[in-house]
Amino acid sequence: MGFLALDIGTTNWKAVVFSRQCVPVCSAKRPARTMQGQDGLPYYDPRHVWESVVEMIAEVGASYPLGELAAVSVTSMGEAVVPMGQDGQPVFPIIPWFDTRSIEQAGQVRRQVGTQRAFAITGTEVGAIFSLPKMLWMRAHYPEVFARAHKWLQMADYVNYQLCGRFVTDPSMACRTLAFDLGRCAWSEEMLAPFGLAPSLFPQ
């Protein structure tokens, strides 16, 4: 039995099958591709991301029987946010992790929560790359899209949703949102309440 690792990175998207001895058996990759939105800002197309994942799985499947896989692991850039509608479809393109459009909103977090308090809760410095400032940016600039967003995922969460149909994450991804309480291992009311956001906007 082998293991399939999917990595949605900044430069390339990769699929690698490993043996039980952690030896690479076969692999496929696609270049990471951003697009320019109508607002002139960079985005990833969520459908293109998923189509690329499907293509890569098919490519490695030509060399390794997928039915013999014991598990699938998904890793990704942590701070690319994917707003999902209640129907399980993305409602907006994916804001890249490296985009700093939400500098103003990061400042709001510093003022409302405090730099030291935010660090004590989340373990990260307040910055524009994280999910929370990007969500606040979306609410300010695309309120109609924000209203349709049922869950806010990150890239690995999105691929996992496409694979298994569940809105779930893990602490290693959640800690890149600026909304996760590391000590409690739960979404932080203290980080979200000042902005009128509910923990239910995030995956389980």
Short mmCIF file of N, CA, C and O in Angstrom, two decimals, residues 64-147:
data_model
loop_
_atom_site.label_atom_id
_atom_site.label_comp_id
_atom_site.label_asym_id
_atom_site.label_seq_id
_atom_site.Cartn_x
_atom_site.Cartn_y
_atom_site.Cartn_z
N TYR A 64 0.63 4.02 -11.08
CA TYR A 64 0.44 3.34 -9.79
C TYR A 64 -1.05 3.11 -9.60
O TYR A 64 -1.86 4.03 -9.79
N PRO A 65 -1.47 1.91 -9.20
CA PRO A 65 -2.90 1.63 -9.00
C PRO A 65 -3.45 2.40 -7.80
O PRO A 65 -3.09 2.13 -6.66
N LEU A 66 -4.32 3.36 -8.07
CA LEU A 66 -4.83 4.23 -7.00
C LEU A 66 -5.62 3.45 -5.95
O LEU A 66 -5.71 3.86 -4.80
N GLY A 67 -6.18 2.32 -6.33
CA GLY A 67 -6.92 1.50 -5.38
C GLY A 67 -6.04 0.91 -4.29
O GLY A 67 -6.55 0.41 -3.29
N GLU A 68 -4.73 0.96 -4.49
CA GLU A 68 -3.81 0.41 -3.49
C GLU A 68 -3.26 1.49 -2.55
O GLU A 68 -2.38 1.22 -1.74
N LEU A 69 -3.78 2.71 -2.66
CA LEU A 69 -3.35 3.78 -1.75
C LEU A 69 -3.95 3.56 -0.36
O LEU A 69 -5.15 3.27 -0.22
N ALA A 70 -3.13 3.72 0.65
CA ALA A 70 -3.60 3.60 2.03
C ALA A 70 -4.13 4.92 2.56
O ALA A 70 -5.00 4.96 3.43
N ALA A 71 -3.60 6.04 2.05
CA ALA A 71 -4.01 7.36 2.55
C ALA A 71 -3.60 8.45 1.56
O ALA A 71 -2.74 8.23 0.70
N VAL A 72 -4.26 9.59 1.71
CA VAL A 72 -3.94 10.77 0.91
C VAL A 72 -3.66 11.91 1.88
O VAL A 72 -4.41 12.11 2.84
N SER A 73 -2.59 12.64 1.65
CA SER A 73 -2.24 13.80 2.47
C SER A 73 -2.23 15.04 1.60
O SER A 73 -1.75 15.01 0.46
N VAL A 74 -2.78 16.14 2.12
CA VAL A 74 -2.82 17.40 1.38
C VAL A 74 -2.11 18.48 2.19
O VAL A 74 -2.43 18.70 3.35
N THR A 75 -1.15 19.15 1.57
CA THR A 75 -0.50 20.29 2.18
C THR A 75 -0.62 21.47 1.23
O THR A 75 -0.85 21.30 0.03
N SER A 76 -0.45 22.67 1.77
CA SER A 76 -0.57 23.84 0.89
C SER A 76 0.00 25.06 1.58
O SER A 76 0.30 25.05 2.78
N MET A 77 0.10 26.14 0.80
CA MET A 77 0.32 27.46 1.37
C MET A 77 -0.81 27.72 2.37
O MET A 77 -1.95 27.32 2.15
N GLY A 78 -0.50 28.35 3.48
CA GLY A 78 -1.48 28.44 4.55
C GLY A 78 -2.46 29.60 4.46
O GLY A 78 -3.53 29.53 5.02
N GLU A 79 -2.09 30.67 3.81
CA GLU A 79 -2.88 31.90 3.98
C GLU A 79 -3.70 32.30 2.75
O GLU A 79 -4.17 33.43 2.67
N ALA A 80 -3.85 31.41 1.79
CA ALA A 80 -4.69 31.71 0.63
C ALA A 80 -6.13 31.37 0.98
O ALA A 80 -6.45 30.21 1.23
N VAL A 81 -7.01 32.35 1.04
CA VAL A 81 -8.36 32.10 1.53
C VAL A 81 -9.33 31.78 0.38
O VAL A 81 -9.29 32.38 -0.68
N VAL A 82 -10.21 30.81 0.66
CA VAL A 82 -11.18 30.34 -0.33
C VAL A 82 -12.58 30.48 0.27
O VAL A 82 -12.98 29.67 1.11
N PRO A 83 -13.36 31.50 -0.11
CA PRO A 83 -14.73 31.62 0.40
C PRO A 83 -15.67 30.66 -0.33
O PRO A 83 -15.76 30.66 -1.55
N MET A 84 -16.37 29.84 0.45
CA MET A 84 -17.24 28.81 -0.12
C MET A 84 -18.70 29.10 0.21
O MET A 84 -19.04 29.46 1.34
N GLY A 85 -19.57 28.91 -0.77
CA GLY A 85 -21.00 29.09 -0.57
C GLY A 85 -21.61 27.87 0.10
O GLY A 85 -20.99 26.82 0.23
N GLN A 86 -22.86 28.00 0.50
CA GLN A 86 -23.55 26.90 1.18
C GLN A 86 -23.74 25.71 0.26
O GLN A 86 -23.90 24.57 0.72
N ASP A 87 -23.69 25.95 -1.05
CA ASP A 87 -23.83 24.85 -2.01
C ASP A 87 -22.51 24.12 -2.26
O ASP A 87 -22.44 23.21 -3.09
N GLY A 88 -21.45 24.52 -1.54
CA GLY A 88 -20.17 23.86 -1.71
C GLY A 88 -19.36 24.34 -2.88
O GLY A 88 -18.37 23.70 -3.27
N GLN A 89 -19.75 25.47 -3.46
CA GLN A 89 -19.02 26.05 -4.58
C GLN A 89 -18.31 27.33 -4.15
O GLN A 89 -18.85 28.09 -3.33
N PRO A 90 -17.11 27.59 -4.68
CA PRO A 90 -16.45 28.86 -4.36
C PRO A 90 -17.28 30.04 -4.85
O PRO A 90 -17.88 29.98 -5.93
N VAL A 91 -17.34 31.10 -4.06
CA VAL A 91 -18.12 32.28 -4.44
C VAL A 91 -17.24 33.42 -4.94
O VAL A 91 -17.75 34.47 -5.34
N PHE A 92 -15.92 33.21 -4.95
CA PHE A 92 -14.99 34.25 -5.37
C PHE A 92 -13.64 33.59 -5.63
O PHE A 92 -13.36 32.52 -5.08
N PRO A 93 -12.82 34.18 -6.48
CA PRO A 93 -11.48 33.63 -6.67
C PRO A 93 -10.68 33.63 -5.37
O PRO A 93 -11.00 34.34 -4.43
N ILE A 94 -9.62 32.83 -5.35
CA ILE A 94 -8.80 32.66 -4.15
C ILE A 94 -7.78 33.79 -4.04
O ILE A 94 -7.01 34.03 -4.97
N ILE A 95 -7.78 34.49 -2.90
CA ILE A 95 -6.79 35.53 -2.66
C ILE A 95 -5.47 34.86 -2.29
O ILE A 95 -5.42 34.08 -1.34
N PRO A 96 -4.38 35.12 -3.02
CA PRO A 96 -3.11 34.45 -2.74
C PRO A 96 -2.57 34.79 -1.35
O PRO A 96 -2.86 35.85 -0.79
N TRP A 97 -1.76 33.90 -0.83
CA TRP A 97 -1.20 34.11 0.51
C TRP A 97 -0.32 35.34 0.56
O TRP A 97 -0.29 36.06 1.55
N PHE A 98 0.40 35.62 -0.54
CA PHE A 98 1.40 36.69 -0.53
C PHE A 98 0.79 38.07 -0.77
O PHE A 98 1.49 39.08 -0.68
N ASP A 99 -0.51 38.13 -1.05
CA ASP A 99 -1.14 39.41 -1.38
C ASP A 99 -1.31 40.25 -0.11
O ASP A 99 -1.71 39.75 0.93
N THR A 100 -1.00 41.53 -0.23
CA THR A 100 -1.04 42.42 0.95
C THR A 100 -2.11 43.51 0.82
O THR A 100 -2.00 44.57 1.42
N ARG A 101 -3.16 43.23 0.08
CA ARG A 101 -4.23 44.22 -0.09
C ARG A 101 -4.90 44.60 1.23
O ARG A 101 -5.53 45.64 1.34
N SER A 102 -4.80 43.72 2.23
CA SER A 102 -5.52 43.92 3.48
C SER A 102 -4.65 44.53 4.58
O SER A 102 -4.89 44.27 5.77
N ILE A 103 -3.69 45.36 4.19
CA ILE A 103 -2.84 46.04 5.19
C ILE A 103 -3.69 46.90 6.13
O ILE A 103 -3.48 46.91 7.35
N GLU A 104 -4.66 47.62 5.57
CA GLU A 104 -5.52 48.47 6.40
C GLU A 104 -6.30 47.63 7.41
O GLU A 104 -6.44 48.02 8.58
N GLN A 105 -6.79 46.48 6.97
CA GLN A 105 -7.57 45.62 7.86
C GLN A 105 -6.70 44.99 8.95
O GLN A 105 -7.16 44.78 10.07
N ALA A 106 -5.43 44.71 8.61
CA ALA A 106 -4.51 44.21 9.64
C ALA A 106 -4.32 45.26 10.72
O ALA A 106 -4.23 44.95 11.91
N GLY A 107 -4.29 46.54 10.30
CA GLY A 107 -4.21 47.63 11.27
C GLY A 107 -5.42 47.68 12.17
O GLY A 107 -5.31 47.97 13.37
N GLN A 108 -6.59 47.37 11.63
CA GLN A 108 -7.80 47.32 12.45
C GLN A 108 -7.69 46.25 13.52
O GLN A 108 -8.10 46.46 14.67
N VAL A 109 -7.12 45.10 13.16
CA VAL A 109 -6.94 44.02 14.13
C VAL A 109 -6.00 44.47 15.25
O VAL A 109 -6.25 44.22 16.44
N ARG A 110 -4.91 45.13 14.88
CA ARG A 110 -3.97 45.61 15.89
C ARG A 110 -4.65 46.58 16.86
O ARG A 110 -4.44 46.52 18.07
N ARG A 111 -5.48 47.47 16.32
CA ARG A 111 -6.14 48.46 17.17
C ARG A 111 -7.22 47.83 18.04
O ARG A 111 -7.36 48.19 19.21
N GLN A 112 -7.98 46.91 17.48
CA GLN A 112 -9.12 46.33 18.19
C GLN A 112 -8.70 45.30 19.23
O GLN A 112 -9.27 45.23 20.33
N VAL A 113 -7.73 44.46 18.87
CA VAL A 113 -7.33 43.36 19.76
C VAL A 113 -6.05 43.68 20.51
O VAL A 113 -5.90 43.31 21.68
N GLY A 114 -5.14 44.38 19.83
CA GLY A 114 -3.83 44.66 20.42
C GLY A 114 -2.79 43.67 19.92
O GLY A 114 -3.07 42.47 19.83
N THR A 115 -1.61 44.16 19.58
CA THR A 115 -0.57 43.31 19.02
C THR A 115 -0.16 42.20 19.96
O THR A 115 -0.07 41.03 19.58
N GLN A 116 0.09 42.56 21.23
CA GLN A 116 0.55 41.56 22.19
C GLN A 116 -0.53 40.53 22.50
O GLN A 116 -0.25 39.33 22.62
N ARG A 117 -1.77 40.99 22.63
CA ARG A 117 -2.86 40.06 22.93
C ARG A 117 -3.09 39.11 21.75
O ARG A 117 -3.31 37.91 21.94
N ALA A 118 -3.05 39.64 20.52
CA ALA A 118 -3.23 38.80 19.34
C ALA A 118 -2.14 37.73 19.27
O ALA A 118 -2.42 36.57 18.95
N PHE A 119 -0.90 38.12 19.61
CA PHE A 119 0.20 37.16 19.59
C PHE A 119 0.00 36.09 20.67
O PHE A 119 0.26 34.90 20.44
N ALA A 120 -0.47 36.51 21.83
CA ALA A 120 -0.68 35.56 22.92
C ALA A 120 -1.74 34.52 22.56
O ALA A 120 -1.64 33.35 22.96
N ILE A 121 -2.73 34.93 21.79
CA ILE A 121 -3.81 34.01 21.41
C ILE A 121 -3.40 33.13 20.23
O ILE A 121 -3.57 31.91 20.27
N THR A 122 -2.86 33.76 19.19
CA THR A 122 -2.68 33.07 17.91
C THR A 122 -1.25 32.57 17.67
O THR A 122 -1.03 31.73 16.79
N GLY A 123 -0.27 33.13 18.39
CA GLY A 123 1.11 32.76 18.16
C GLY A 123 1.73 33.37 16.93
O GLY A 123 2.83 32.99 16.52
N THR A 124 1.04 34.33 16.30
CA THR A 124 1.56 34.99 15.11
C THR A 124 1.48 36.50 15.26
O THR A 124 0.60 37.03 15.96
N GLU A 125 2.37 37.19 14.59
CA GLU A 125 2.29 38.65 14.50
C GLU A 125 1.13 39.00 13.58
O GLU A 125 0.88 38.30 12.60
N VAL A 126 0.44 40.08 13.87
CA VAL A 126 -0.67 40.51 13.02
C VAL A 126 -0.10 40.98 11.68
O VAL A 126 0.79 41.83 11.64
N GLY A 127 -0.59 40.39 10.60
CA GLY A 127 -0.11 40.75 9.27
C GLY A 127 -1.20 40.63 8.23
O GLY A 127 -2.22 39.95 8.44
N ALA A 128 -1.00 41.29 7.10
CA ALA A 128 -2.01 41.33 6.05
C ALA A 128 -2.21 40.01 5.33
O ALA A 128 -3.22 39.81 4.66
N ILE A 129 -1.24 39.08 5.45
CA ILE A 129 -1.35 37.85 4.68
C ILE A 129 -2.37 36.87 5.25
O ILE A 129 -2.83 35.97 4.55
N PHE A 130 -2.77 37.06 6.51
CA PHE A 130 -3.60 36.05 7.17
C PHE A 130 -5.07 36.16 6.79
O PHE A 130 -5.53 37.17 6.24
N SER A 131 -5.82 35.11 7.10
CA SER A 131 -7.22 35.02 6.68
C SER A 131 -8.09 36.13 7.24
O SER A 131 -8.92 36.71 6.51
N LEU A 132 -7.96 36.42 8.53
CA LEU A 132 -8.86 37.39 9.16
C LEU A 132 -8.82 38.76 8.47
O LEU A 132 -9.88 39.30 8.10
N PRO A 133 -7.65 39.38 8.26
CA PRO A 133 -7.64 40.66 7.54
C PRO A 133 -8.20 40.55 6.12
O PRO A 133 -8.87 41.47 5.64
N LYS A 134 -7.96 39.42 5.46
CA LYS A 134 -8.49 39.25 4.10
C LYS A 134 -10.01 39.15 4.11
O LYS A 134 -10.68 39.65 3.20
N MET A 135 -10.55 38.50 5.13
CA MET A 135 -12.00 38.44 5.25
C MET A 135 -12.59 39.83 5.47
O MET A 135 -13.62 40.18 4.88
N LEU A 136 -11.92 40.63 6.30
CA LEU A 136 -12.40 42.00 6.54
C LEU A 136 -12.28 42.84 5.28
O LEU A 136 -13.14 43.70 5.01
N TRP A 137 -11.23 42.63 4.50
CA TRP A 137 -11.08 43.33 3.22
C TRP A 137 -12.24 42.96 2.29
O TRP A 137 -12.82 43.83 1.63
N MET A 138 -12.56 41.67 2.23
CA MET A 138 -13.65 41.21 1.37
C MET A 138 -14.97 41.85 1.79
O MET A 138 -15.77 42.28 0.95
N ARG A 139 -15.21 41.92 3.09
CA ARG A 139 -16.46 42.51 3.56
C ARG A 139 -16.55 43.99 3.19
O ARG A 139 -17.63 44.49 2.86
N ALA A 140 -15.40 44.68 3.22
CA ALA A 140 -15.38 46.11 2.89
C ALA A 140 -15.53 46.38 1.40
O ALA A 140 -16.18 47.35 1.00
N HIS A 141 -14.97 45.51 0.56
CA HIS A 141 -14.91 45.78 -0.88
C HIS A 141 -15.91 44.96 -1.69
O HIS A 141 -16.33 45.41 -2.77
N TYR A 142 -16.28 43.78 -1.21
CA TYR A 142 -17.24 42.93 -1.91
C TYR A 142 -18.27 42.41 -0.90
O TYR A 142 -18.33 41.20 -0.64
N PRO A 143 -19.07 43.30 -0.32
CA PRO A 143 -20.00 42.85 0.73
C PRO A 143 -20.99 41.80 0.27
O PRO A 143 -21.39 40.93 1.05
N GLU A 144 -21.39 41.85 -1.00
CA GLU A 144 -22.35 40.87 -1.50
C GLU A 144 -21.71 39.47 -1.57
O GLU A 144 -22.38 38.46 -1.33
N VAL A 145 -20.42 39.41 -1.89
CA VAL A 145 -19.70 38.14 -1.88
C VAL A 145 -19.53 37.64 -0.46
O VAL A 145 -19.76 36.47 -0.16
N PHE A 146 -19.14 38.55 0.42
CA PHE A 146 -18.95 38.17 1.83
C PHE A 146 -20.23 37.58 2.40
O PHE A 146 -20.19 36.59 3.15
N ALA A 147 -21.36 38.16 2.05
CA ALA A 147 -22.64 37.68 2.58
C ALA A 147 -22.96 36.27 2.10
O ALA A 147 -23.69 35.53 2.78
#
